[in-house]
């Protein structure tokens, strides 16, 4: 299936606008105004901002992802996925959820040291920690900064369970550490594959690795005994919803042991970003896709209701869910992610001894 855009895209970027930050009074403007001597440059290179947080582990209290602990070594993401729910978090830093999210990346170089201090808190009990719950821990900057690799070294040192979510095959660089964690039942890897159509992937996720590259990562990880789940996420009705069985089949063939999915939801500024993008990218089907999304969220582009926000409801959502369940039953029967071993955790004071 071929797609043609009628718009000159900012090269390598997903969002084509900088949406207004609701926390700021000032707005971005692209048109010429009196007193502006030079044109506003919208396609600037990626900028790095340093942050030195005092803590690194976040805990979610959302009922549908309760007790999830996560670490995000980066805020903002160069991958530029147009649908990314994490875009809204960039507004808390004074940036836009649009182009700023992809071009202004906040890095936390002291994350490994903070994690080690977290593990050595008095009476700490191990619980799986996710890398990353918000932005991809293997985005392009990781190639040079290696913050994620240093975090994994800490997880292995303390024998602490960790889960990774990524759509970048850069994880293979750290196969040595990941393999050792897998031998101890201390790691789950989740590889996100949104589409097997390369033309669509380039528009949806401009700076991500190809689906072939991700499937190769699934295969190489699986060959080393690393449990891999394929995430068909997000599913966008009218764009990639028909690909669910093919993605799960391809991942299962390469060793994946589980699958997951979420329905796209355009929360906050993402509704404006996605709407602008789809009209510029797929003008012939923009209204249809937006209407299908509304049909999965009770007439809205977003649904914040816990329990249904990520799976959607209505006939369109139910048909997609059935497609997903059938694919899992057909290609992933009798497979599952292994349980974590929580008994191996060893802080600096030594492993706790039980009387029972």
Short mmCIF file of C-alpha atoms in Angstrom, two decimals:
data_model
loop_
_atom_site.label_atom_id
_atom_site.label_comp_id
_atom_site.label_asym_id
_atom_site.label_seq_id
_atom_site.Cartn_x
_atom_site.Cartn_y
_atom_site.Cartn_z
CA UNK A 1 0.00 0.00 0.00
CA UNK A 2 1.54 3.31 -1.10
CA UNK A 3 1.06 6.63 0.64
CA UNK A 4 1.79 10.06 -0.78
CA UNK A 5 2.04 13.24 1.24
CA UNK A 6 1.13 16.66 -0.10
CA UNK A 7 3.34 18.47 2.38
CA UNK A 8 7.07 19.15 2.64
CA UNK A 9 7.87 17.57 5.98
CA UNK A 10 10.52 18.77 8.37
CA UNK A 11 13.14 16.16 7.60
CA UNK A 12 13.30 13.35 10.13
CA UNK A 13 10.55 14.75 12.34
CA UNK A 14 7.12 13.41 13.21
CA UNK A 15 5.25 16.47 14.48
CA UNK A 16 4.96 19.34 12.03
CA UNK A 17 3.89 21.97 14.55
CA UNK A 18 4.81 23.26 17.98
CA UNK A 19 1.58 23.22 19.94
CA UNK A 20 0.88 25.74 22.67
CA UNK A 21 2.09 24.79 26.13
CA UNK A 22 -0.94 25.19 28.40
CA UNK A 23 1.34 26.12 31.30
CA UNK A 24 2.81 29.13 29.47
CA UNK A 25 1.32 32.48 28.53
CA UNK A 26 3.52 32.94 25.45
CA UNK A 27 2.87 31.05 22.23
CA UNK A 28 5.03 29.89 19.31
CA UNK A 29 4.33 31.78 16.09
CA UNK A 30 5.71 31.02 12.64
CA UNK A 31 4.30 33.95 10.69
CA UNK A 32 6.19 37.22 10.21
CA UNK A 33 5.39 39.89 12.75
CA UNK A 34 6.54 43.49 13.03
CA UNK A 35 9.99 43.72 14.56
CA UNK A 36 11.05 40.20 13.55
CA UNK A 37 14.24 40.69 11.53
CA UNK A 38 14.95 37.04 10.71
CA UNK A 39 12.71 34.09 9.87
CA UNK A 40 11.79 31.76 12.69
CA UNK A 41 13.82 28.58 12.24
CA UNK A 42 11.58 25.61 12.92
CA UNK A 43 13.83 22.78 11.79
CA UNK A 44 16.67 23.20 14.26
CA UNK A 45 18.99 20.39 15.28
CA UNK A 46 18.47 18.35 18.41
CA UNK A 47 19.44 20.13 21.60
CA UNK A 48 20.51 18.41 24.83
CA UNK A 49 19.49 19.72 28.24
CA UNK A 50 21.07 18.37 31.42
CA UNK A 51 18.99 17.53 34.48
CA UNK A 52 20.32 16.38 37.84
CA UNK A 53 17.30 14.90 39.61
CA UNK A 54 17.39 13.87 43.25
CA UNK A 55 15.44 10.68 42.59
CA UNK A 56 15.05 8.51 39.51
CA UNK A 57 12.37 5.88 40.19
CA UNK A 58 8.76 6.92 39.56
CA UNK A 59 5.71 5.04 40.79
CA UNK A 60 2.38 5.02 38.96
CA UNK A 61 -0.82 4.97 40.96
CA UNK A 62 -3.09 4.55 37.91
CA UNK A 63 -5.54 1.69 38.56
CA UNK A 64 -4.90 0.05 35.17
CA UNK A 65 -1.11 0.13 35.54
CA UNK A 66 -0.94 0.11 39.30
CA UNK A 67 2.29 -0.40 41.20
CA UNK A 68 4.38 0.20 38.09
CA UNK A 69 7.81 1.53 38.95
CA UNK A 70 9.74 3.10 36.10
CA UNK A 71 12.91 4.96 35.18
CA UNK A 72 13.18 7.41 32.30
CA UNK A 73 16.82 8.36 31.68
CA UNK A 74 15.63 10.69 28.90
CA UNK A 75 12.71 13.12 28.66
CA UNK A 76 11.63 13.88 25.14
CA UNK A 77 12.45 11.44 22.34
CA UNK A 78 14.14 11.81 18.97
CA UNK A 79 12.18 8.88 17.57
CA UNK A 80 9.42 11.38 16.81
CA UNK A 81 6.50 8.94 16.99
CA UNK A 82 3.51 11.08 16.09
CA UNK A 83 1.10 9.32 18.45
CA UNK A 84 3.33 9.22 21.56
CA UNK A 85 1.39 9.80 24.79
CA UNK A 86 4.61 11.00 26.45
CA UNK A 87 4.61 14.21 24.41
CA UNK A 88 2.40 15.93 26.98
CA UNK A 89 5.00 15.43 29.72
CA UNK A 90 7.36 17.80 27.88
CA UNK A 91 5.09 20.70 28.78
CA UNK A 92 6.11 20.34 32.43
CA UNK A 93 9.63 21.39 31.37
CA UNK A 94 8.37 24.51 29.61
CA UNK A 95 8.55 23.02 26.12
CA UNK A 96 5.99 22.15 23.46
CA UNK A 97 4.60 18.65 23.02
CA UNK A 98 5.14 19.05 19.27
CA UNK A 99 8.50 19.60 17.59
CA UNK A 100 10.16 20.47 20.91
CA UNK A 101 9.51 16.96 22.19
CA UNK A 102 11.68 15.56 19.39
CA UNK A 103 14.37 18.27 19.32
CA UNK A 104 14.90 19.24 22.95
CA UNK A 105 15.97 16.18 24.89
CA UNK A 106 16.56 16.20 28.64
CA UNK A 107 19.17 13.71 29.86
CA UNK A 108 19.78 12.40 33.37
CA UNK A 109 23.41 11.30 33.49
CA UNK A 110 23.29 10.61 37.23
CA UNK A 111 20.48 8.05 36.87
CA UNK A 112 22.71 4.98 37.61
CA UNK A 113 24.04 6.52 40.82
CA UNK A 114 20.52 7.41 41.95
CA UNK A 115 19.33 3.87 41.20
CA UNK A 116 22.09 2.38 43.30
CA UNK A 117 21.16 4.66 46.20
CA UNK A 118 17.52 3.62 45.74
CA UNK A 119 18.43 -0.06 46.03
CA UNK A 120 20.33 0.57 49.25
CA UNK A 121 17.51 2.26 51.09
CA UNK A 122 16.74 0.74 54.46
CA UNK A 123 14.26 -2.15 54.28
CA UNK A 124 13.90 -1.86 50.49
CA UNK A 125 11.99 -4.76 48.94
CA UNK A 126 12.60 -5.49 45.24
CA UNK A 127 9.83 -4.92 42.71
CA UNK A 128 10.29 -4.94 38.90
CA UNK A 129 11.29 -1.57 37.44
CA UNK A 130 10.48 -0.58 33.86
CA UNK A 131 12.88 1.08 31.44
CA UNK A 132 11.12 3.17 30.17
CA UNK A 133 7.55 3.94 31.12
CA UNK A 134 7.51 7.22 29.25
CA UNK A 135 10.20 7.74 26.58
CA UNK A 136 12.45 5.18 24.88
CA UNK A 137 15.57 4.36 26.87
CA UNK A 138 17.29 3.30 23.61
CA UNK A 139 16.63 6.44 21.60
CA UNK A 140 19.49 7.72 19.38
CA UNK A 141 21.33 9.67 22.11
CA UNK A 142 21.85 6.45 24.07
CA UNK A 143 24.35 5.29 21.47
CA UNK A 144 26.84 7.85 22.80
CA UNK A 145 25.66 8.58 26.35
CA UNK A 146 25.19 4.93 27.45
CA UNK A 147 23.02 5.86 30.43
CA UNK A 148 20.75 2.85 29.88
CA UNK A 149 23.71 0.49 29.68
CA UNK A 150 25.02 1.83 33.01
CA UNK A 151 21.57 1.34 34.54
CA UNK A 152 21.52 -2.28 33.38
CA UNK A 153 24.93 -2.80 34.97
CA UNK A 154 23.44 -1.67 38.28
CA UNK A 155 20.46 -4.00 37.87
CA UNK A 156 22.80 -6.92 37.25
CA UNK A 157 25.12 -5.99 40.10
CA UNK A 158 22.24 -5.97 42.59
CA UNK A 159 20.39 -8.85 40.88
CA UNK A 160 17.24 -6.76 40.61
CA UNK A 161 14.37 -7.45 38.14
CA UNK A 162 13.94 -5.06 35.22
CA UNK A 163 11.64 -4.71 32.22
CA UNK A 164 12.63 -2.88 29.03
CA UNK A 165 10.29 -1.25 26.51
CA UNK A 166 11.90 -0.15 23.26
CA UNK A 167 11.52 0.04 19.49
CA UNK A 168 15.25 0.33 18.79
CA UNK A 169 17.61 -2.54 18.03
CA UNK A 170 20.32 -0.66 19.93
CA UNK A 171 19.39 -3.01 22.75
CA UNK A 172 21.55 -5.60 20.99
CA UNK A 173 24.61 -3.57 21.96
CA UNK A 174 23.86 -4.57 25.55
CA UNK A 175 23.17 -8.22 24.78
CA UNK A 176 25.96 -9.27 27.15
CA UNK A 177 24.26 -7.74 30.19
CA UNK A 178 20.73 -8.60 29.07
CA UNK A 179 21.71 -12.25 28.60
CA UNK A 180 23.16 -12.48 32.11
CA UNK A 181 19.97 -10.96 33.55
CA UNK A 182 17.89 -13.48 31.59
CA UNK A 183 19.87 -16.40 33.01
CA UNK A 184 18.73 -15.25 36.46
CA UNK A 185 15.09 -14.63 35.42
CA UNK A 186 15.56 -10.94 36.06
CA UNK A 187 14.49 -9.38 32.76
CA UNK A 188 11.54 -9.00 30.39
CA UNK A 189 12.04 -7.24 27.04
CA UNK A 190 9.14 -5.61 25.18
CA UNK A 191 9.77 -4.74 21.53
CA UNK A 192 7.23 -2.34 20.03
CA UNK A 193 6.31 -2.96 16.39
CA UNK A 194 3.63 -0.65 15.02
CA UNK A 195 3.74 -1.59 11.34
CA UNK A 196 5.48 -3.93 8.91
CA UNK A 197 4.85 -1.42 6.11
CA UNK A 198 8.07 0.58 5.79
CA UNK A 199 6.41 3.58 4.12
CA UNK A 200 3.91 3.84 6.95
CA UNK A 201 6.58 3.29 9.60
CA UNK A 202 8.67 6.16 8.22
CA UNK A 203 5.73 8.52 8.56
CA UNK A 204 4.54 7.31 11.97
CA UNK A 205 7.97 6.92 13.57
CA UNK A 206 10.55 8.82 11.47
CA UNK A 207 13.68 8.13 13.53
CA UNK A 208 13.05 4.56 14.60
CA UNK A 209 14.65 1.41 13.27
CA UNK A 210 12.80 -0.55 10.60
CA UNK A 211 10.40 -3.36 11.46
CA UNK A 212 12.95 -5.78 9.96
CA UNK A 213 15.53 -4.45 12.40
CA UNK A 214 13.16 -4.91 15.33
CA UNK A 215 12.23 -8.44 14.29
CA UNK A 216 15.94 -9.18 14.06
CA UNK A 217 16.29 -7.92 17.64
CA UNK A 218 13.44 -10.21 18.73
CA UNK A 219 15.21 -13.17 17.12
CA UNK A 220 18.67 -12.47 18.53
CA UNK A 221 17.34 -11.84 22.02
CA UNK A 222 15.23 -14.99 21.92
CA UNK A 223 18.18 -17.07 20.76
CA UNK A 224 20.02 -15.96 23.91
CA UNK A 225 17.14 -17.04 26.14
CA UNK A 226 15.81 -13.52 26.73
CA UNK A 227 11.98 -13.49 27.07
CA UNK A 228 10.51 -11.08 24.51
CA UNK A 229 7.01 -9.68 24.24
CA UNK A 230 5.95 -7.94 21.01
CA UNK A 231 3.90 -4.80 21.60
CA UNK A 232 1.50 -4.03 18.76
CA UNK A 233 1.08 -0.53 20.03
CA UNK A 234 -0.59 1.68 19.42
CA UNK A 235 -3.22 0.30 17.09
CA UNK A 236 -4.62 3.06 14.88
CA UNK A 237 -7.86 2.00 13.18
CA UNK A 238 -7.72 2.68 9.47
CA UNK A 239 -3.91 2.84 9.41
CA UNK A 240 -2.30 -0.22 10.99
CA UNK A 241 -5.19 -2.14 12.60
CA UNK A 242 -5.22 -4.70 9.79
CA UNK A 243 -1.58 -5.62 10.50
CA UNK A 244 -2.05 -7.03 14.00
CA UNK A 245 -2.06 -10.75 13.01
CA UNK A 246 0.92 -10.33 10.66
CA UNK A 247 2.99 -8.55 13.31
CA UNK A 248 2.28 -11.17 15.97
CA UNK A 249 2.96 -13.99 13.50
CA UNK A 250 6.29 -12.48 12.42
CA UNK A 251 7.41 -11.91 16.02
CA UNK A 252 6.31 -15.39 17.14
CA UNK A 253 8.25 -16.93 14.25
CA UNK A 254 11.37 -15.25 15.62
CA UNK A 255 10.86 -16.43 19.18
CA UNK A 256 8.57 -13.94 20.93
CA UNK A 257 6.68 -15.57 23.80
CA UNK A 258 3.92 -13.01 24.40
CA UNK A 259 2.15 -10.02 22.90
CA UNK A 260 0.40 -6.88 24.05
CA UNK A 261 -1.54 -4.05 22.49
CA UNK A 262 -2.98 -0.62 23.20
CA UNK A 263 -5.49 1.44 21.25
CA UNK A 264 -4.31 4.86 20.17
CA UNK A 265 -5.71 7.71 22.23
CA UNK A 266 -4.94 11.32 21.44
CA UNK A 267 -4.75 12.86 24.88
CA UNK A 268 -3.91 16.50 25.54
CA UNK A 269 -1.89 18.29 22.86
CA UNK A 270 -1.49 15.05 20.88
CA UNK A 271 -4.96 15.49 19.37
CA UNK A 272 -3.87 18.69 17.65
CA UNK A 273 -0.48 17.26 16.65
CA UNK A 274 -1.93 14.05 15.22
CA UNK A 275 -4.82 15.82 13.45
CA UNK A 276 -2.44 18.25 11.76
CA UNK A 277 -0.11 15.37 10.82
CA UNK A 278 -2.72 13.06 9.32
CA UNK A 279 -4.29 15.78 7.20
CA UNK A 280 -0.85 16.60 5.80
CA UNK A 281 0.30 13.00 5.42
CA UNK A 282 -2.82 11.07 4.39
CA UNK A 283 -5.33 13.73 3.29
CA UNK A 284 -7.45 11.16 1.47
CA UNK A 285 -8.12 9.14 4.60
CA UNK A 286 -7.63 11.67 7.40
CA UNK A 287 -11.31 12.14 8.26
CA UNK A 288 -11.96 8.39 8.13
CA UNK A 289 -9.10 7.58 10.52
CA UNK A 290 -10.09 10.33 12.96
CA UNK A 291 -13.71 9.16 12.93
CA UNK A 292 -12.64 5.56 13.57
CA UNK A 293 -10.54 6.70 16.52
CA UNK A 294 -13.57 8.55 17.89
CA UNK A 295 -15.64 5.38 17.54
CA UNK A 296 -13.22 3.56 19.84
CA UNK A 297 -13.44 6.29 22.51
CA UNK A 298 -17.14 7.08 22.84
CA UNK A 299 -17.08 9.83 20.22
CA UNK A 300 -13.85 11.47 21.38
CA UNK A 301 -10.24 11.40 20.23
CA UNK A 302 -9.16 10.67 23.79
CA UNK A 303 -10.51 8.65 26.68
CA UNK A 304 -9.02 9.02 30.16
CA UNK A 305 -11.33 6.51 31.82
CA UNK A 306 -9.24 3.93 33.69
CA UNK A 307 -9.80 0.38 32.53
CA UNK A 308 -10.91 1.23 29.00
CA UNK A 309 -8.64 4.10 27.93
CA UNK A 310 -5.96 1.83 26.47
CA UNK A 311 -8.19 -0.86 24.98
CA UNK A 312 -11.06 1.30 23.73
CA UNK A 313 -14.72 0.32 23.50
CA UNK A 314 -17.43 0.05 20.86
CA UNK A 315 -17.73 -2.16 17.79
CA UNK A 316 -14.51 -1.00 16.12
CA UNK A 317 -12.48 -1.58 19.27
CA UNK A 318 -14.09 -4.97 19.86
CA UNK A 319 -13.30 -6.16 16.34
CA UNK A 320 -9.66 -5.18 16.79
CA UNK A 321 -9.51 -6.88 20.19
CA UNK A 322 -10.91 -10.08 18.66
CA UNK A 323 -8.32 -9.92 15.89
CA UNK A 324 -5.60 -9.56 18.51
CA UNK A 325 -6.90 -12.43 20.68
CA UNK A 326 -7.22 -14.76 17.68
CA UNK A 327 -3.66 -13.98 16.58
CA UNK A 328 -2.30 -14.65 20.08
CA UNK A 329 -4.20 -17.93 20.29
CA UNK A 330 -2.94 -19.03 16.89
CA UNK A 331 0.70 -17.99 17.07
CA UNK A 332 1.55 -17.76 20.79
CA UNK A 333 -0.30 -20.72 22.27
CA UNK A 334 1.51 -22.37 25.19
CA UNK A 335 4.01 -19.51 25.43
CA UNK A 336 4.29 -16.98 28.22
CA UNK A 337 6.70 -14.62 29.94
CA UNK A 338 8.53 -16.33 32.82
CA UNK A 339 8.11 -15.07 36.36
CA UNK A 340 10.76 -12.80 37.83
CA UNK A 341 13.01 -14.15 40.55
CA UNK A 342 12.72 -11.65 43.40
CA UNK A 343 14.83 -13.70 45.82
CA UNK A 344 18.24 -12.85 44.37
CA UNK A 345 18.31 -9.14 45.20
CA UNK A 346 21.44 -8.29 47.17
CA UNK A 347 22.01 -4.77 48.58
CA UNK A 348 25.38 -3.65 49.92
CA UNK A 349 24.40 -4.79 53.40
CA UNK A 350 23.97 -8.34 52.06
CA UNK A 351 21.00 -10.53 51.30
CA UNK A 352 18.31 -10.64 53.96
CA UNK A 353 17.90 -14.01 55.69
CA UNK A 354 14.43 -15.31 56.51
CA UNK A 355 13.60 -17.49 59.50
CA UNK A 356 11.01 -19.44 57.52
#
